[in-house]
């Protein structure tokens, strides 16, 4: 063979090995996320016994729905890790540009991961999760033979009707928003235009959901951390509280164990039992606080609160700076690129430290958004309970987490948390190029976060001062409204 043919053959072999390597890496990453998602779902899923022969069908449906939910949760975790993994990969290539062991970490791999997450997110939201819900609720058409196939037929009919409904709604929305005939006709292209357009609408909804939930979650993070950690003993006598609680528990125990001698004791037995359990849980919490070491109690809680305060303040400052930058530089607008220039320049002006801070802020905002999502009155019922969550609620949680996590790359780039531009179809969203939407989004986030934090800290300071000075023990004055008696 000639030297030119040998060079072409060697190039083809190199491309083949790189493609196989990327497929193996993507498969291993997704398998790890799938296993982790399976453990998380089985921890919260309600255990159901299938003992009879008739229950084999329900058991098969339960396993299929469980596998689809696990797949969707794995995709959610992959969407959550997209931007942090890309930022860390860029910094590693900058630190070790000529290391042969990390040459597999290239732009082709990162771009492939973004495309796979986008594809699987569309597949999960459009087909898998509706199929799992309809398949769980399906029983077969009336008059048809019972079995798995009857449920499958009913599920596919419902999915077809849902698809036609969503397609019509999106087409009507596009006709109202954009009067151009060419853009309306392009909706007939299902793969190239309709699915990205539909996912753009879903991403916009997820961005609005993050805009509402993240400020609430940032304020709620202080309360959640305070419940998980032991607070320091400031202006309180823990031994006195523990002794009083023990006396109350002993008194209630004697009342419960005493033989009922009147009708009143029979009626108040349930109420006494509830009071006893509440006092017992309070005593256990006080004993746990007493057993904690002074270092953990007096140093861990203040450090955690300072870290939360610093991360929240940095997030608000970054968003405010990005809002001003939007007015001065067009490059601050979020945009999509087709190739990731990894290993060329850092995405932060502070180098590796700034990139690590960006990763921490992205994870912090995602955790805060989840806390705020489950704290809102509208979605509080979706909060999973350990070993007591039905399958329909698990499906709802998987869909919610997928919507939040798939909007996280757009959310973090729109707010200026990171400078890493959106790859693949994530950058094709129409609303990202609208200056007024992006500017208003940043302004609303900064304003809502500041408002929630000011309200949270002023209320917390008032509550702590009232509790520290013992004002909460004072009897509240009761105002009685005297109404004039009416003469009949």
Coordinates of C-alpha atoms in Angstrom, one line a residue:
X1 CA 0.0 0.0 0.0
X2 CA 1.1 3.6 -0.7
X3 CA 2.0 5.9 2.2
X4 CA -1.0 8.1 1.5
X5 CA -3.4 5.1 1.8
X6 CA -1.6 4.1 5.0
X7 CA -2.1 7.5 6.5
X8 CA -5.8 7.5 5.6
X9 CA -6.2 4.0 7.1
X10 CA -4.4 5.0 10.3
X11 CA -6.7 8.1 10.5
X12 CA -9.8 5.9 10.1
X13 CA -8.5 3.5 12.8
X14 CA -7.9 6.4 15.1
X15 CA -11.4 7.8 14.6
X16 CA -12.8 4.4 15.1
X17 CA -11.0 3.9 18.4
X18 CA -12.0 7.3 19.6
X19 CA -15.6 6.7 18.8
X20 CA -15.6 3.3 20.6
X21 CA -13.9 4.9 23.6
X22 CA -16.5 7.6 23.8
X23 CA -19.3 5.1 23.6
X24 CA -17.7 3.1 26.4
X25 CA -17.3 6.1 28.6
X26 CA -20.9 7.3 28.0
X27 CA -22.2 3.8 28.7
X28 CA -20.2 3.5 32.0
X29 CA -21.3 7.0 33.1
X30 CA -25.0 6.3 32.4
X31 CA -24.8 2.8 34.0
X32 CA -23.4 4.4 37.2
X33 CA -26.2 7.0 37.2
X34 CA -28.8 4.3 36.5
X35 CA -27.6 2.2 39.5
X36 CA -27.6 5.2 41.8
X37 CA -31.1 6.2 40.6
X38 CA -32.3 2.7 41.2
X39 CA -31.1 2.8 44.8
X40 CA -32.7 6.2 45.4
X41 CA -36.1 5.2 44.0
X42 CA -36.3 1.8 45.8
X43 CA -35.5 3.7 49.0
X44 CA -38.7 5.8 48.6
X45 CA -40.9 3.5 46.7
X46 CA -43.8 1.9 48.5
X47 CA -43.3 -1.9 48.8
X48 CA -46.2 -3.9 47.3
X49 CA -46.7 -7.6 47.7
X50 CA -47.7 -9.6 44.7
X51 CA -48.7 -13.1 46.0
X52 CA -51.4 -14.4 43.8
X53 CA -51.4 -15.4 40.1
X54 CA -53.6 -12.5 39.2
X55 CA -51.1 -10.1 40.7
X56 CA -48.3 -11.2 38.3
X57 CA -49.7 -8.7 35.7
X58 CA -49.5 -5.9 38.2
X59 CA -46.0 -6.9 39.2
X60 CA -44.9 -6.8 35.6
X61 CA -46.4 -3.3 35.2
X62 CA -44.8 -2.2 38.4
X63 CA -41.3 -3.4 37.2
X64 CA -41.7 -1.7 33.8
X65 CA -42.8 1.6 35.4
X66 CA -39.9 1.3 37.9
X67 CA -37.3 0.9 35.2
X68 CA -38.7 3.8 33.2
X69 CA -38.6 6.0 36.3
X70 CA -35.1 4.9 37.0
X71 CA -34.0 5.8 33.5
X72 CA -35.6 9.3 33.8
X73 CA -34.0 10.0 37.1
X74 CA -30.6 8.9 35.6
X75 CA -31.1 11.4 32.8
X76 CA -32.0 14.1 35.4
X77 CA -28.7 13.4 37.1
X78 CA -26.9 13.5 33.8
X79 CA -28.4 16.9 33.0
X80 CA -27.4 18.1 36.4
X81 CA -23.8 17.1 35.9
X82 CA -23.5 18.5 32.3
X83 CA -22.2 22.0 33.1
X84 CA -20.0 21.1 36.1
X85 CA -18.4 18.2 34.3
X86 CA -17.7 20.4 31.2
X87 CA -16.1 23.1 33.4
X88 CA -14.0 20.6 35.3
X89 CA -12.9 18.9 32.1
X90 CA -11.8 22.3 30.7
X91 CA -9.7 23.1 33.8
X92 CA -8.1 19.6 33.9
X93 CA -7.0 20.0 30.3
X94 CA -5.6 23.5 31.1
X95 CA -3.6 22.1 34.0
X96 CA -2.3 19.0 32.2
X97 CA -2.3 19.9 28.5
X98 CA 0.2 17.2 27.4
X99 CA -0.8 14.3 29.7
X100 CA -1.6 11.2 27.7
X101 CA -3.9 9.8 30.3
X102 CA -6.5 12.5 30.0
X103 CA -6.5 13.0 26.2
X104 CA -9.8 11.1 26.1
X105 CA -11.4 14.2 27.8
X106 CA -11.9 16.2 24.7
X107 CA -14.6 18.3 23.0
X108 CA -16.1 15.5 21.1
X109 CA -16.9 13.5 24.2
X110 CA -18.4 16.6 25.9
X111 CA -20.5 17.4 22.9
X112 CA -21.7 13.9 22.6
X113 CA -22.8 13.9 26.3
X114 CA -24.8 17.1 25.7
X115 CA -26.5 15.6 22.7
X116 CA -27.3 12.4 24.5
X117 CA -28.8 14.2 27.5
X118 CA -30.9 16.4 25.2
X119 CA -32.1 13.3 23.3
X120 CA -32.9 11.3 26.4
X121 CA -34.6 14.3 28.0
X122 CA -36.9 14.6 25.0
X123 CA -37.6 10.9 25.0
X124 CA -38.4 10.8 28.7
X125 CA -40.6 13.8 28.8
X126 CA -42.5 13.2 25.6
X127 CA -42.8 9.4 25.6
X128 CA -41.4 7.4 28.6
X129 CA -43.0 9.2 31.5
X130 CA -46.5 9.6 29.9
X131 CA -46.3 5.9 29.0
X132 CA -45.3 4.9 32.5
X133 CA -48.3 6.9 34.0
X134 CA -50.8 5.6 31.5
X135 CA -49.5 2.1 31.7
X136 CA -49.7 2.1 35.5
X137 CA -53.3 3.4 35.4
X138 CA -54.5 1.3 32.4
X139 CA -56.8 -1.7 32.9
X140 CA -57.6 -2.5 29.2
X141 CA -60.6 -1.4 27.1
X142 CA -64.0 -2.6 28.1
X143 CA -64.8 -6.0 26.6
X144 CA -61.2 -6.8 25.7
X145 CA -59.2 -9.7 27.2
X146 CA -57.4 -8.8 30.3
X147 CA -53.6 -8.9 30.2
X148 CA -50.4 -6.9 29.5
X149 CA -51.3 -6.5 25.8
X150 CA -54.6 -4.9 26.7
X151 CA -52.9 -2.4 28.9
X152 CA -50.3 -1.7 26.2
X153 CA -53.1 -1.0 23.6
X154 CA -54.9 1.3 25.9
X155 CA -51.7 3.1 26.8
X156 CA -50.7 3.6 23.1
X157 CA -54.1 5.0 22.2
X158 CA -53.9 7.5 25.1
X159 CA -50.4 8.5 24.1
X160 CA -51.5 9.0 20.5
X161 CA -54.4 11.3 21.7
X162 CA -52.0 13.2 24.0
X163 CA -49.5 13.6 21.2
X164 CA -52.1 15.0 18.9
X165 CA -53.3 17.4 21.6
X166 CA -49.8 18.7 22.4
X167 CA -49.0 19.0 18.7
X168 CA -52.1 21.0 18.1
X169 CA -51.5 23.3 21.1
X170 CA -47.8 23.9 20.1
X171 CA -48.8 24.6 16.5
X172 CA -51.5 27.1 17.7
X173 CA -49.1 28.7 20.1
X174 CA -46.6 29.1 17.3
X175 CA -49.2 30.6 15.0
X176 CA -50.2 33.1 17.6
X177 CA -46.7 34.1 18.6
X178 CA -45.1 34.0 15.1
X179 CA -47.2 34.8 12.1
X180 CA -44.6 33.7 9.6
X181 CA -45.9 31.0 7.4
X182 CA -42.5 29.3 7.0
X183 CA -42.1 28.9 10.8
X184 CA -45.6 27.4 11.0
X185 CA -44.9 25.0 8.2
X186 CA -41.6 24.0 9.8
X187 CA -43.5 22.5 12.7
X188 CA -44.5 19.7 10.4
X189 CA -40.8 18.6 10.5
X190 CA -41.2 16.4 13.6
X191 CA -37.5 15.7 14.3
X192 CA -35.6 18.8 13.2
X193 CA -38.0 21.4 14.4
X194 CA -41.0 20.2 16.4
X195 CA -39.2 18.3 19.2
X196 CA -36.6 21.1 19.8
X197 CA -39.4 23.7 19.7
X198 CA -41.4 21.6 22.2
X199 CA -38.3 21.1 24.4
X200 CA -37.7 24.9 24.2
X201 CA -41.2 25.5 25.6
X202 CA -40.5 22.9 28.4
X203 CA -37.1 24.5 29.1
X204 CA -38.8 27.9 29.3
X205 CA -41.3 26.5 31.8
X206 CA -38.4 24.9 33.8
X207 CA -36.6 28.2 33.8
X208 CA -39.6 30.0 35.2
X209 CA -40.0 27.2 37.8
X210 CA -36.4 27.6 38.8
X211 CA -36.9 31.4 38.9
X212 CA -39.7 31.0 41.4
X213 CA -38.3 28.0 43.5
X214 CA -34.7 29.0 43.8
X215 CA -35.1 32.2 45.8
X216 CA -37.5 30.4 48.1
X217 CA -35.1 27.6 48.5
X218 CA -32.2 29.9 49.2
X219 CA -34.0 31.3 52.2
X220 CA -35.3 27.8 53.2
X221 CA -31.7 26.4 53.2
X222 CA -30.9 28.1 56.5
X223 CA -34.0 26.5 58.1
X224 CA -33.1 23.0 56.7
X225 CA -29.5 23.3 57.8
X226 CA -30.6 24.4 61.3
X227 CA -32.7 21.3 61.6
X228 CA -29.9 19.0 60.5
X229 CA -27.2 20.5 62.7
X230 CA -27.2 21.2 66.4
X231 CA -27.4 24.8 67.4
X232 CA -25.1 26.3 70.0
X233 CA -26.4 27.0 73.5
X234 CA -26.9 30.7 73.5
X235 CA -28.9 32.2 76.4
X236 CA -30.6 28.8 77.2
X237 CA -30.2 26.2 79.9
X238 CA -30.3 22.8 78.1
X239 CA -30.2 20.8 81.4
X240 CA -33.3 22.6 82.7
X241 CA -35.2 22.0 79.5
X242 CA -34.3 18.3 79.6
X243 CA -35.4 17.9 83.2
X244 CA -38.7 19.6 82.6
X245 CA -39.3 17.4 79.6
X246 CA -38.5 14.2 81.6
X247 CA -40.9 15.3 84.3
X248 CA -43.7 15.9 81.7
X249 CA -43.0 12.5 80.1
X250 CA -43.1 10.7 83.4
X251 CA -46.4 12.5 84.4
X252 CA -48.0 11.5 81.0
X253 CA -46.7 8.0 81.4
X254 CA -48.4 7.6 84.8
X255 CA -51.7 9.0 83.4
X256 CA -51.6 6.6 80.5
X257 CA -50.7 3.5 82.6
X258 CA -53.4 4.4 85.2
X259 CA -56.6 2.4 84.9
X260 CA -59.5 4.5 83.5
X261 CA -62.0 5.3 86.2
X262 CA -64.1 7.8 84.3
X263 CA -65.5 8.4 80.9
X264 CA -63.3 11.4 80.5
X265 CA -60.1 9.3 80.7
X266 CA -61.4 7.0 78.0
X267 CA -62.1 9.9 75.7
X268 CA -58.7 11.6 76.3
X269 CA -56.6 8.4 76.0
X270 CA -55.7 9.1 72.3
X271 CA -54.9 12.7 73.1
X272 CA -52.6 11.7 76.0
X273 CA -50.8 9.2 73.7
X274 CA -50.2 11.9 71.1
X275 CA -48.8 14.2 73.8
X276 CA -46.6 11.5 75.2
X277 CA -45.1 10.8 71.8
X278 CA -44.5 14.5 71.2
X279 CA -42.8 14.9 74.5
X280 CA -40.7 11.8 74.0
X281 CA -39.5 13.0 70.6
X282 CA -38.6 16.3 72.2
X283 CA -36.7 14.6 75.0
X284 CA -34.7 12.5 72.5
X285 CA -33.8 15.6 70.5
X286 CA -32.6 17.4 73.6
X287 CA -30.5 14.4 74.6
X288 CA -29.0 14.3 71.2
X289 CA -28.1 18.0 71.4
X290 CA -26.6 17.4 74.9
X291 CA -24.4 14.5 73.6
X292 CA -22.9 16.5 70.7
X293 CA -19.4 17.7 71.3
X294 CA -18.8 21.4 72.0
X295 CA -16.7 21.8 68.8
X296 CA -19.4 20.4 66.6
X297 CA -22.1 22.4 68.4
X298 CA -20.3 25.8 68.7
X299 CA -18.2 25.6 65.5
X300 CA -20.1 23.5 63.0
X301 CA -23.4 25.4 63.0
X302 CA -21.9 28.9 62.7
X303 CA -19.5 27.7 59.9
X304 CA -22.4 26.1 58.0
X305 CA -24.5 29.2 58.3
X306 CA -21.6 31.4 57.2
X307 CA -21.0 29.1 54.2
X308 CA -24.6 29.3 53.2
X309 CA -24.6 33.1 53.6
X310 CA -21.5 33.5 51.6
X311 CA -22.7 31.3 48.7
X312 CA -26.0 33.1 48.6
X313 CA -24.4 36.5 48.7
X314 CA -21.9 35.5 45.9
X315 CA -24.8 34.2 43.8
X316 CA -26.7 37.5 44.1
X317 CA -23.6 39.5 43.4
X318 CA -22.8 37.5 40.3
X319 CA -26.3 37.9 39.0
X320 CA -26.2 41.7 39.6
X321 CA -22.8 42.0 37.9
X322 CA -24.1 40.0 35.0
X323 CA -27.2 42.2 34.7
X324 CA -25.0 45.3 34.4
X325 CA -22.8 43.4 31.9
X326 CA -25.9 42.7 29.7
X327 CA -26.3 46.5 29.3
X328 CA -22.7 47.0 28.2
X329 CA -21.6 43.9 26.2
X330 CA -23.6 41.7 23.8
X331 CA -21.2 38.8 24.5
X332 CA -22.9 38.4 27.9
X333 CA -26.0 37.0 26.2
X334 CA -26.4 33.2 26.4
X335 CA -25.7 31.6 23.0
X336 CA -25.2 28.2 21.6
X337 CA -22.0 26.8 19.9
X338 CA -21.4 23.7 17.9
X339 CA -18.0 22.8 19.2
X340 CA -16.6 23.0 22.7
X341 CA -13.2 24.8 22.8
X342 CA -11.9 22.8 25.7
X343 CA -8.4 23.3 27.1
X344 CA -7.8 26.7 25.5
X345 CA -8.9 29.3 28.0
X346 CA -10.5 29.2 31.5
X347 CA -14.2 30.1 31.7
X348 CA -13.5 32.2 34.8
X349 CA -11.4 35.3 35.3
X350 CA -10.1 33.8 38.6
X351 CA -8.8 30.6 36.9
X352 CA -9.2 27.2 38.5
X353 CA -10.5 28.8 41.8
X354 CA -13.2 30.6 39.9
X355 CA -14.2 27.5 38.0
X356 CA -14.4 25.5 41.2
X357 CA -16.6 28.2 42.7
X358 CA -18.8 28.1 39.6
X359 CA -19.3 24.4 40.1
X360 CA -20.2 24.8 43.8
X361 CA -22.6 27.6 43.0
X362 CA -24.4 25.5 40.3
X363 CA -24.8 22.6 42.7
X364 CA -25.9 25.0 45.5
X365 CA -28.5 26.6 43.3
X366 CA -29.9 23.2 42.1
X367 CA -30.2 22.0 45.7
X368 CA -31.9 25.2 46.7
X369 CA -34.3 24.9 43.8
X370 CA -35.3 21.4 44.9
X371 CA -35.8 22.6 48.5
X372 CA -37.8 25.5 47.3
X373 CA -39.8 23.3 44.9
X374 CA -40.9 20.9 47.7
X375 CA -41.5 23.8 50.1
X376 CA -44.0 25.5 47.9
X377 CA -47.6 24.8 48.7
X378 CA -48.4 23.8 45.2
X379 CA -45.8 20.9 45.0
X380 CA -45.6 20.0 48.7
X381 CA -47.8 17.0 48.2
X382 CA -45.1 15.5 45.8
X383 CA -42.6 15.2 48.6
X384 CA -41.6 11.5 48.7
X385 CA -41.8 9.5 52.0
X386 CA -39.3 6.8 52.7
X387 CA -40.8 3.3 51.8
X388 CA -44.2 4.9 51.4
X389 CA -44.3 6.6 48.1
X390 CA -46.7 5.2 45.4
X391 CA -45.7 4.7 41.8
X392 CA -47.7 7.6 40.5
X393 CA -46.1 10.0 42.9
X394 CA -42.7 8.7 41.9
X395 CA -43.5 9.4 38.3
X396 CA -44.5 12.9 39.2
X397 CA -41.2 13.4 41.1
X398 CA -39.1 12.1 38.3
X399 CA -40.8 14.4 35.8
X400 CA -40.4 17.4 38.1
X401 CA -36.7 16.7 38.7
X402 CA -36.1 16.2 35.0
X403 CA -37.7 19.5 34.1
X404 CA -35.7 21.3 36.8
X405 CA -32.3 19.6 36.0
X406 CA -32.7 19.9 32.2
X407 CA -33.3 23.7 32.6
X408 CA -30.3 24.0 34.8
X409 CA -27.7 24.6 32.0
X410 CA -29.8 27.3 30.5
X411 CA -30.5 28.7 34.0
X412 CA -26.9 28.9 35.0
X413 CA -25.8 30.4 31.7
X414 CA -28.7 33.0 31.6
X415 CA -27.8 34.2 35.1
X416 CA -24.1 34.4 34.3
X417 CA -23.1 31.8 36.9
X418 CA -20.9 30.3 34.3
X419 CA -19.3 31.4 31.0
X420 CA -19.6 28.0 29.4
X421 CA -21.8 28.4 26.4
X422 CA -24.6 26.0 25.6
X423 CA -23.7 23.0 23.4
X424 CA -25.8 21.2 20.8
X425 CA -29.6 21.8 20.7
X426 CA -29.5 23.5 24.2
X427 CA -28.4 26.7 22.4
X428 CA -31.2 26.6 19.8
X429 CA -33.9 27.9 22.1
X430 CA -35.6 30.9 20.5
X431 CA -36.1 32.9 23.7
X432 CA -32.4 32.9 24.6
X433 CA -31.7 35.6 22.0
X434 CA -34.3 38.0 23.3
X435 CA -32.5 40.7 25.3
X436 CA -35.6 41.8 27.2
X437 CA -36.4 38.3 28.4
X438 CA -32.8 37.6 29.6
X439 CA -32.5 41.0 31.3
X440 CA -35.9 40.7 33.0
X441 CA -35.0 37.2 34.1
X442 CA -31.8 38.4 35.8
X443 CA -33.6 41.3 37.5
X444 CA -36.4 39.2 38.8
X445 CA -34.0 36.6 40.2
X446 CA -31.9 39.2 42.0
X447 CA -35.0 41.0 43.4
X448 CA -36.8 37.9 44.5
X449 CA -33.7 36.4 46.2
X450 CA -33.0 39.7 48.0
X451 CA -36.7 40.0 49.1
X452 CA -36.8 36.4 50.4
X453 CA -33.5 36.7 52.3
X454 CA -34.5 40.0 53.9
X455 CA -37.8 38.6 55.0
X456 CA -36.2 35.4 56.3
X457 CA -33.5 37.1 58.3
X458 CA -35.6 39.8 59.8
X459 CA -38.2 37.2 60.9
X460 CA -35.4 34.9 62.3
X461 CA -33.8 37.8 64.2
X462 CA -37.1 38.7 65.8
X463 CA -37.9 35.1 66.7
X464 CA -34.4 34.6 68.3
X465 CA -34.6 37.8 70.3
X466 CA -38.1 36.9 71.5
X467 CA -37.0 33.4 72.5
X468 CA -33.7 34.5 74.1
X469 CA -35.4 37.0 76.4
X470 CA -38.2 34.6 77.2
X471 CA -40.9 36.8 75.8
X472 CA -42.5 33.8 74.1
X473 CA -43.5 32.5 77.5
X474 CA -45.5 35.6 78.4
X475 CA -49.3 35.2 78.1
X476 CA -50.7 37.0 75.1
X477 CA -53.5 39.5 75.8
X478 CA -56.9 38.4 74.7
X479 CA -59.1 41.1 73.2
X480 CA -62.8 40.4 73.5
X481 CA -65.2 42.1 71.2
X482 CA -68.4 42.9 73.1
X483 CA -71.4 42.8 70.9
X484 CA -74.6 44.4 72.1
X485 CA -77.3 41.9 73.0
X486 CA -80.2 41.9 70.6
X487 CA -83.7 42.0 72.2
X488 CA -86.1 39.6 70.6

